[in-house]
mmCIF file of C-alpha atoms and ligand atoms in Angstrom:
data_model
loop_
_atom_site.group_PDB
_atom_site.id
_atom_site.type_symbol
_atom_site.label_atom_id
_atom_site.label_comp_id
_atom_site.label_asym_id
_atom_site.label_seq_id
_atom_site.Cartn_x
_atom_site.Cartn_y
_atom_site.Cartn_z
ATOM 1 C CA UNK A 1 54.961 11.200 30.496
ATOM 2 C CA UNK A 2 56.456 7.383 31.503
ATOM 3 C CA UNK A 3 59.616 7.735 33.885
ATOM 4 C CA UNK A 4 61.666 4.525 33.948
ATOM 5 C CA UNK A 5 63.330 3.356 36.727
ATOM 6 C CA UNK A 6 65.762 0.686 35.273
ATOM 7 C CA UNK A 7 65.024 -1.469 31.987
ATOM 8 C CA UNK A 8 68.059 -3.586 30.945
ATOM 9 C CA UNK A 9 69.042 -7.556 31.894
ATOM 10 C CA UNK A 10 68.785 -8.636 34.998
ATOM 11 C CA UNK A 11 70.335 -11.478 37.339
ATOM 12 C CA UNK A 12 67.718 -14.009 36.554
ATOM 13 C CA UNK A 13 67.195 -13.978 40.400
ATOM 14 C CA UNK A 14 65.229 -10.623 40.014
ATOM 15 C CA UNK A 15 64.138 -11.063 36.526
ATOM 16 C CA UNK A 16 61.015 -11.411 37.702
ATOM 17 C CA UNK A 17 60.985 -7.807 38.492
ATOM 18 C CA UNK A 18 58.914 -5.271 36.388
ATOM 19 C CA UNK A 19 60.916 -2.125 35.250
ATOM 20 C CA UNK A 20 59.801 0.361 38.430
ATOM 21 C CA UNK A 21 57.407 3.013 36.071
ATOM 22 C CA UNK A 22 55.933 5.812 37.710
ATOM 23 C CA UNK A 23 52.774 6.171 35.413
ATOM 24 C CA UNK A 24 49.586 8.313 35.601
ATOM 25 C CA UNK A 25 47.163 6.488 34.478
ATOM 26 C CA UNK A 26 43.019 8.015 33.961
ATOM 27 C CA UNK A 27 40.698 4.928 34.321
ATOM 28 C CA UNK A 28 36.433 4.730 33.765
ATOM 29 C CA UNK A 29 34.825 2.512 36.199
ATOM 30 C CA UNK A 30 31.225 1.547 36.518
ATOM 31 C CA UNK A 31 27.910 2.351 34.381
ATOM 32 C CA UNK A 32 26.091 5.198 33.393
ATOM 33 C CA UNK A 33 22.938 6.312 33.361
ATOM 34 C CA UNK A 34 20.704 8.083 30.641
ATOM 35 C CA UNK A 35 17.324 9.512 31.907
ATOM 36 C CA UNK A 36 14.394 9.333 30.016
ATOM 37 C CA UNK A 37 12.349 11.478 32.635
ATOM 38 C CA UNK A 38 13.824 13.092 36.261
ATOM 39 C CA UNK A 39 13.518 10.159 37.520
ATOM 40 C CA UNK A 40 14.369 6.933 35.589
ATOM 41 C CA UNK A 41 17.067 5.984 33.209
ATOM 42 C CA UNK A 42 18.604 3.233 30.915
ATOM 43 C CA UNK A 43 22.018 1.223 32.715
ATOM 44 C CA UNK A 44 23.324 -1.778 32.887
ATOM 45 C CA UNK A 45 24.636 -4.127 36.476
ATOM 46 C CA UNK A 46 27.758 -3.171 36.231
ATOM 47 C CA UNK A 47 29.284 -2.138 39.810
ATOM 48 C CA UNK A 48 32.151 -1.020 38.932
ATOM 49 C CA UNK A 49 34.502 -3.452 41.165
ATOM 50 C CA UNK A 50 36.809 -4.063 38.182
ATOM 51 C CA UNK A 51 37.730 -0.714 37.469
ATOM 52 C CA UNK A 52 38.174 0.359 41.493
ATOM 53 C CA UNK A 53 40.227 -2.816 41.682
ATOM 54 C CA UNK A 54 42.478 -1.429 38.898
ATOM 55 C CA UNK A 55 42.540 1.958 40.497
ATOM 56 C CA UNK A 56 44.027 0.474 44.108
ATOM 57 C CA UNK A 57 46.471 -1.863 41.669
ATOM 58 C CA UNK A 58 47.521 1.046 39.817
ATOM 59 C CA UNK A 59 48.086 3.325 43.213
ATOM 60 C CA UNK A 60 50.019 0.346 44.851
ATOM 61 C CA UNK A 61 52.371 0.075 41.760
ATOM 62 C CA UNK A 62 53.240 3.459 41.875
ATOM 63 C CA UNK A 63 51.060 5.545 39.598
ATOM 64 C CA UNK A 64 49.391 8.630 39.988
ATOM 65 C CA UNK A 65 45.317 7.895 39.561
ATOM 66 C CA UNK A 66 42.160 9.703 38.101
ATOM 67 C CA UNK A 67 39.527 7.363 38.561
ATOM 68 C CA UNK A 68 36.374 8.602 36.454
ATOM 69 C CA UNK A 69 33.683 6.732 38.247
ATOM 70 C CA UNK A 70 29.760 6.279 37.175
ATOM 71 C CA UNK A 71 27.318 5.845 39.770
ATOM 72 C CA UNK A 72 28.425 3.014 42.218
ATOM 73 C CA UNK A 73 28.381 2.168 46.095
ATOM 74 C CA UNK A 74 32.370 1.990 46.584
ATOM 75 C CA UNK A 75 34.420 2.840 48.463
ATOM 76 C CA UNK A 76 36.804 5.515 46.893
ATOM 77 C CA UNK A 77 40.615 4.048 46.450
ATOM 78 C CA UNK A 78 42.857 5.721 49.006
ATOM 79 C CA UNK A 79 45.047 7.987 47.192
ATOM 80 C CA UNK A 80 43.552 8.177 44.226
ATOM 81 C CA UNK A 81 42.046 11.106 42.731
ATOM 82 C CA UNK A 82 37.959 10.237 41.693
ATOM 83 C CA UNK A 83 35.499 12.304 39.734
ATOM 84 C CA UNK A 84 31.745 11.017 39.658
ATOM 85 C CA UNK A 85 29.800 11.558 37.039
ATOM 86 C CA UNK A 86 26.441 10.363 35.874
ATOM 87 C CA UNK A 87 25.644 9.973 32.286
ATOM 88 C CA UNK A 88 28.163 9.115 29.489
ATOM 89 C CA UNK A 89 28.075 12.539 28.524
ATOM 90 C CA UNK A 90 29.466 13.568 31.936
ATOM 91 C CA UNK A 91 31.765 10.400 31.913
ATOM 92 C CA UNK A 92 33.118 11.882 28.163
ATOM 93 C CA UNK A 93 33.433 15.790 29.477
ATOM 94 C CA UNK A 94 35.556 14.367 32.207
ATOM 95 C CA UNK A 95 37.838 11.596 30.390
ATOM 96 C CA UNK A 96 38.251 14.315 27.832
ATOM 97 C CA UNK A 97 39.654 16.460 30.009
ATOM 98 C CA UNK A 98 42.289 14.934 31.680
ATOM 99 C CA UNK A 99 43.096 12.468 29.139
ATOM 100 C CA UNK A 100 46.287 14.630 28.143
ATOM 101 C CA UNK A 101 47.766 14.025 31.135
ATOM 102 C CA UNK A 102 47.639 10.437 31.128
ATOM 103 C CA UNK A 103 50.481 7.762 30.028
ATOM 104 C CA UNK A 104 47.631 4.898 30.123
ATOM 105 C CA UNK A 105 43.664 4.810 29.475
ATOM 106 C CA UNK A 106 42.011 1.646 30.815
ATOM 107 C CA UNK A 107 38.322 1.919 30.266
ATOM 108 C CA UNK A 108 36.161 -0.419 32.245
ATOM 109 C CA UNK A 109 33.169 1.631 32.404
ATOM 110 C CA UNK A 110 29.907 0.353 30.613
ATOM 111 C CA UNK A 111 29.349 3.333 29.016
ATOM 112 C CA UNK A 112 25.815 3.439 27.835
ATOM 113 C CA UNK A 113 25.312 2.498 24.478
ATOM 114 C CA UNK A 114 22.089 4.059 23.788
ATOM 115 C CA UNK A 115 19.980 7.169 25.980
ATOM 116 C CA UNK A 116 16.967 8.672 25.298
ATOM 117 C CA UNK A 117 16.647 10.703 22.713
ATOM 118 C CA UNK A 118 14.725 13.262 24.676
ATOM 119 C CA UNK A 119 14.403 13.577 28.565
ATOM 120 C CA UNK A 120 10.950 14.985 30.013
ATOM 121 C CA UNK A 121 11.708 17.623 32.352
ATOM 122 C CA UNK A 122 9.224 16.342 34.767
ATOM 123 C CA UNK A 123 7.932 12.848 36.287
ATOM 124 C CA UNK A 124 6.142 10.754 33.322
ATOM 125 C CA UNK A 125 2.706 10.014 34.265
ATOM 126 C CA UNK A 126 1.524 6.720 34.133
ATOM 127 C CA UNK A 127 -1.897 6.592 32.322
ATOM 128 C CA UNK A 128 -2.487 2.685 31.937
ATOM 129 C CA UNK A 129 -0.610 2.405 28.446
ATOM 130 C CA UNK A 130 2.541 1.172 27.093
ATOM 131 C CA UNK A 131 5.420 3.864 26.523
ATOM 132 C CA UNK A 132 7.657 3.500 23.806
ATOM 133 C CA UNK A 133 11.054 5.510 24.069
ATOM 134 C CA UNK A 134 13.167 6.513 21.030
ATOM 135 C CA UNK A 135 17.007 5.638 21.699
ATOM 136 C CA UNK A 136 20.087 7.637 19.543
ATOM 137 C CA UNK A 137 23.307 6.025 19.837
ATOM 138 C CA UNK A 138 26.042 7.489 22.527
ATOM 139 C CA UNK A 139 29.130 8.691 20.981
ATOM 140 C CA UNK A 140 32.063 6.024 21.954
ATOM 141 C CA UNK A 141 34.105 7.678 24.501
ATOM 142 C CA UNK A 142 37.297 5.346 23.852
ATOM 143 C CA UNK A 143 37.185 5.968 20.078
ATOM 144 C CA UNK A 144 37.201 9.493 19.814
ATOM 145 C CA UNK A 145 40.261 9.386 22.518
ATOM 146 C CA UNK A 146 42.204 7.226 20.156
ATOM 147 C CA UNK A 147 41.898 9.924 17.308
ATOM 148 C CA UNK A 148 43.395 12.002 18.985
ATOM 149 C CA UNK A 149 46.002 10.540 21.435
ATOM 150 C CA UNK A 150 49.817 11.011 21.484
ATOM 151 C CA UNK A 151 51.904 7.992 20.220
ATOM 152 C CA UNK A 152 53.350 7.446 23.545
ATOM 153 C CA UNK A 153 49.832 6.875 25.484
ATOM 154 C CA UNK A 154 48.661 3.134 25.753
ATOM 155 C CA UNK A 155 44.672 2.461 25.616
ATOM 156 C CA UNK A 156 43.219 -0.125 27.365
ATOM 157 C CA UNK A 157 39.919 -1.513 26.514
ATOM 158 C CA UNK A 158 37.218 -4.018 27.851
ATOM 159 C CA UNK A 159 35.241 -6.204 26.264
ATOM 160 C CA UNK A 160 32.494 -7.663 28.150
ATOM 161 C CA UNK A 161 30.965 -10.455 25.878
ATOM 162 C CA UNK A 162 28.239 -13.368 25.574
ATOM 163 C CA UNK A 163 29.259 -15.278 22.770
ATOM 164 C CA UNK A 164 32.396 -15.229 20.761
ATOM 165 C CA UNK A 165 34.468 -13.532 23.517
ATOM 166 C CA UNK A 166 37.726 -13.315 21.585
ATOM 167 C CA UNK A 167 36.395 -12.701 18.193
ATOM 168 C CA UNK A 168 34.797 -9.549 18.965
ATOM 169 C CA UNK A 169 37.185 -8.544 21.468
ATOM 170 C CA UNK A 170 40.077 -8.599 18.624
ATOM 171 C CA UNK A 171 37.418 -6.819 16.439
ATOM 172 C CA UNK A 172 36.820 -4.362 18.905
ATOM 173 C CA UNK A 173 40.509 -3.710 19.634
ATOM 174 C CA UNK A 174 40.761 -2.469 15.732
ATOM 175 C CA UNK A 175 37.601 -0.465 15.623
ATOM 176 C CA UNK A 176 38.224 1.261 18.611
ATOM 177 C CA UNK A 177 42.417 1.977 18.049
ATOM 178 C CA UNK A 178 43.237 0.454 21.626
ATOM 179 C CA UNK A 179 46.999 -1.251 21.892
ATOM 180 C CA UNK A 180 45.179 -4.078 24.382
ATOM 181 C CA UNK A 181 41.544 -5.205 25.389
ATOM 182 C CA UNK A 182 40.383 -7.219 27.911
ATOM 183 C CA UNK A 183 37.926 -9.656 27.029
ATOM 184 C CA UNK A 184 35.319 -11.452 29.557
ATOM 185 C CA UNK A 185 32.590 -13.166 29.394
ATOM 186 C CA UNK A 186 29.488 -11.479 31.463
ATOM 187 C CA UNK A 187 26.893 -14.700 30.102
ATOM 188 C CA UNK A 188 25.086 -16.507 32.808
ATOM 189 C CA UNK A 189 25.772 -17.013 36.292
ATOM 190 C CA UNK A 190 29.413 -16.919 36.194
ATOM 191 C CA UNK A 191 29.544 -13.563 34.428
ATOM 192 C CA UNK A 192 31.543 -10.918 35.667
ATOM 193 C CA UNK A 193 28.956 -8.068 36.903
ATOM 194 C CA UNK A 194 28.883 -7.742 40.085
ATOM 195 C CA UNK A 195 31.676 -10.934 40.743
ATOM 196 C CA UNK A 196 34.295 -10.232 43.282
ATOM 197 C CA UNK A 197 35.871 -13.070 41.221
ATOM 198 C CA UNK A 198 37.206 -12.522 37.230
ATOM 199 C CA UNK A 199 38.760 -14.019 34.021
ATOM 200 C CA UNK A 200 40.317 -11.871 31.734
ATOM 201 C CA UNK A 201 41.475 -12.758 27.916
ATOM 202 C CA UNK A 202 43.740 -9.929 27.518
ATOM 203 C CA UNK A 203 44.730 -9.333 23.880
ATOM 204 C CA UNK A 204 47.056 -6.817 22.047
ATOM 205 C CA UNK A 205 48.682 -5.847 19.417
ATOM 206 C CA UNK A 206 50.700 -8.536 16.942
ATOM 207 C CA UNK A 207 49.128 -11.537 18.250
ATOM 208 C CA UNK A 208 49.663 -10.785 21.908
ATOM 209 C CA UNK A 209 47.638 -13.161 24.071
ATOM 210 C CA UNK A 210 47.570 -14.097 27.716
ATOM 211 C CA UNK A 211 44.796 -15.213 30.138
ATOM 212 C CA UNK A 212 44.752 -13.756 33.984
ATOM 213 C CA UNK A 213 42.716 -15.708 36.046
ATOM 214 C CA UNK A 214 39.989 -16.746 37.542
ATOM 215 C CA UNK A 215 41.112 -15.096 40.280
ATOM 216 C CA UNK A 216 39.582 -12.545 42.448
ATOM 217 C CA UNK A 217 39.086 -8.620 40.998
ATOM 218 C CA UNK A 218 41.984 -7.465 43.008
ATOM 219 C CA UNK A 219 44.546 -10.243 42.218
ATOM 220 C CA UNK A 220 43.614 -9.726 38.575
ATOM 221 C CA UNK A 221 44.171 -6.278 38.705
ATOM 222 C CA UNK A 222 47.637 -6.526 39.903
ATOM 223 C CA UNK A 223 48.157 -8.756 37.547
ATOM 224 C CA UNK A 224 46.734 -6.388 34.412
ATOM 225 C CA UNK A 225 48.761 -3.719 35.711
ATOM 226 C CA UNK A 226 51.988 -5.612 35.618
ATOM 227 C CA UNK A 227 51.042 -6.587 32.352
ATOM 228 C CA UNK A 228 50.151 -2.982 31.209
ATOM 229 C CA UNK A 229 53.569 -1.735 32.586
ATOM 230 C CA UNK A 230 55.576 -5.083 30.892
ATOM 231 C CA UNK A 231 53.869 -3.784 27.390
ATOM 232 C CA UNK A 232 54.657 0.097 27.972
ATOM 233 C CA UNK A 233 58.336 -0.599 28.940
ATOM 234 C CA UNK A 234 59.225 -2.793 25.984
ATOM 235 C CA UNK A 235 57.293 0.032 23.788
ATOM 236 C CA UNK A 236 59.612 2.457 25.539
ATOM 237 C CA UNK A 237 63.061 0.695 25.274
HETATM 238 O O1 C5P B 301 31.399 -1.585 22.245
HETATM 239 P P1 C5P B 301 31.544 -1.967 23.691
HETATM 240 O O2 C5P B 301 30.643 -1.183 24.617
HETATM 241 O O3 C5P B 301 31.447 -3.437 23.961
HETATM 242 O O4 C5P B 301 33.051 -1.565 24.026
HETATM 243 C C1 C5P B 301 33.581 -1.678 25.286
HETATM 244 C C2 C5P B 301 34.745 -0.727 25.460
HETATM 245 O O5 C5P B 301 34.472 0.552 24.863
HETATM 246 C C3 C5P B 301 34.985 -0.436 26.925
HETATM 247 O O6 C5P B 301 36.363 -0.172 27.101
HETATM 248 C C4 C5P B 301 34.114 0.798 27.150
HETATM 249 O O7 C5P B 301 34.529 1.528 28.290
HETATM 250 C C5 C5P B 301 34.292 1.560 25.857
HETATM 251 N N1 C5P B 301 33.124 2.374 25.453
HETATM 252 C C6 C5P B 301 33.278 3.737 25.293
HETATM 253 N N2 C5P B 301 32.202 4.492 24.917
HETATM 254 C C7 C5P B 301 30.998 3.934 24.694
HETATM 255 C C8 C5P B 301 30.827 2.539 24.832
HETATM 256 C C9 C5P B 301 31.927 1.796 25.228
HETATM 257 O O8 C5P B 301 34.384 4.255 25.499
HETATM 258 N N3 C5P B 301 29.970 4.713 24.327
#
């Protein structure tokens, strides 16, 4: 549950301050993988900077931390607590678990949005012909949460787009019950995977807009977290 430190008016000297939360906060970082035989799987490039640059944000602002973290070569966060997983199915088992215990959800994994419909139990042989593999959809982690959260959690979502960023973003935000999503744009060279550098669009509930960046992953998320702590005080008050 959110603890407050002080909410109220301020000398305008210090009214840059944020209200002083002390927050735990579960966040998904990274992609997953779904194997198709022992040995080789369906994923995506994300490397899961953004969500590890959130977790050491989050830690510095105060916050306790369960970083749920796909298969990346980081670095863990000091002081923050991380379970690995592996496929979105791990990644679900695990966010489902400690999501009670959370005041905020950010999810910046790239969950999978399709595995294998079967997995061979051993190496497939190659025998000089195509291979066609049947995909079923993966349940969306983020969506099911949202069903059943408590009024007083706040869901954060990502959007990572290639063409009308804010449009689906805002359409996202609705399908998937979050109270904010960050949009940004992963098309081309200047795409986000993999960047040390980001842009968010970060939009919320009645018409809440406001752009962090470019900047690099870690300035932006200091920056998301103060906004993410602005957003849960004025809820609170
Ligand atoms: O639909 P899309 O994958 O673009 O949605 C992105 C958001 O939804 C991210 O916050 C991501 O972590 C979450 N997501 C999820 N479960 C999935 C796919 C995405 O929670 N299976």
């Amino acid at each position: 549950m959110a603890a407050i430190g002080f909410i109220g008016h301020l000398p305008s000297f210090i009214c840059h301050l944020q209200p002083t939360l002390s927050l735990r906060c579960l966040i998904t970082a990274g992609p997953t993988r779904e194997f198709f035989d022992p040995v080789r799987f369906i994923s995506n490039p994300s490397t899961g900077k953004m969500g590890f640059a959130l977790a050491t944000a989050a830690k510095e602002a105060g916050w306790s931390v369960d970083l749920v973290a796909g298969p990346v070569s980081l670095s863990d966060p000091a002081g923050v607590m991380v379970y690995p997983v592996v496929t979105a199915a791990e990644m679900q088992r695990q966010t489902d678990a400690l999501f009670g215990a959370c005041d905020v959800l950010i999810m910046t994994a790239a969950v999978s949005d399709w595995r294998p419909k079967s997995t061979a139990p051993q190496k497939m042989k190659k025998d000089g012909q195509g291979l066609t593999v049947e995909l079923e959809p993966v349940p969306d982690i983020v969506t099911a949460l949202a069903e059943e959260r408590r009024t007083d959690q706040f869901l954060v979502g990502f959007a990572a787009e290639t063409e009308n960023v804010e449009a689906n973003a805002l359409d996202k935000l609705e399908r998937k019950g979050l109270d904010l999503i960050a949009a940004n744009s992963v098309a081309g060279s200047e795409g986000a995977f993999g960047s040390d550098h980001n842009k968010l669009i970060l939009l919320g509930r009645n018409g809440f807009r406001e752009v962090l960046g470019p900047a690099s992953k870690a300035a932006v998320a200091r920056q998301l977290i103060d906004v993410i702590a602005r957003l849960v005080a004025a809820r609170a008050s």
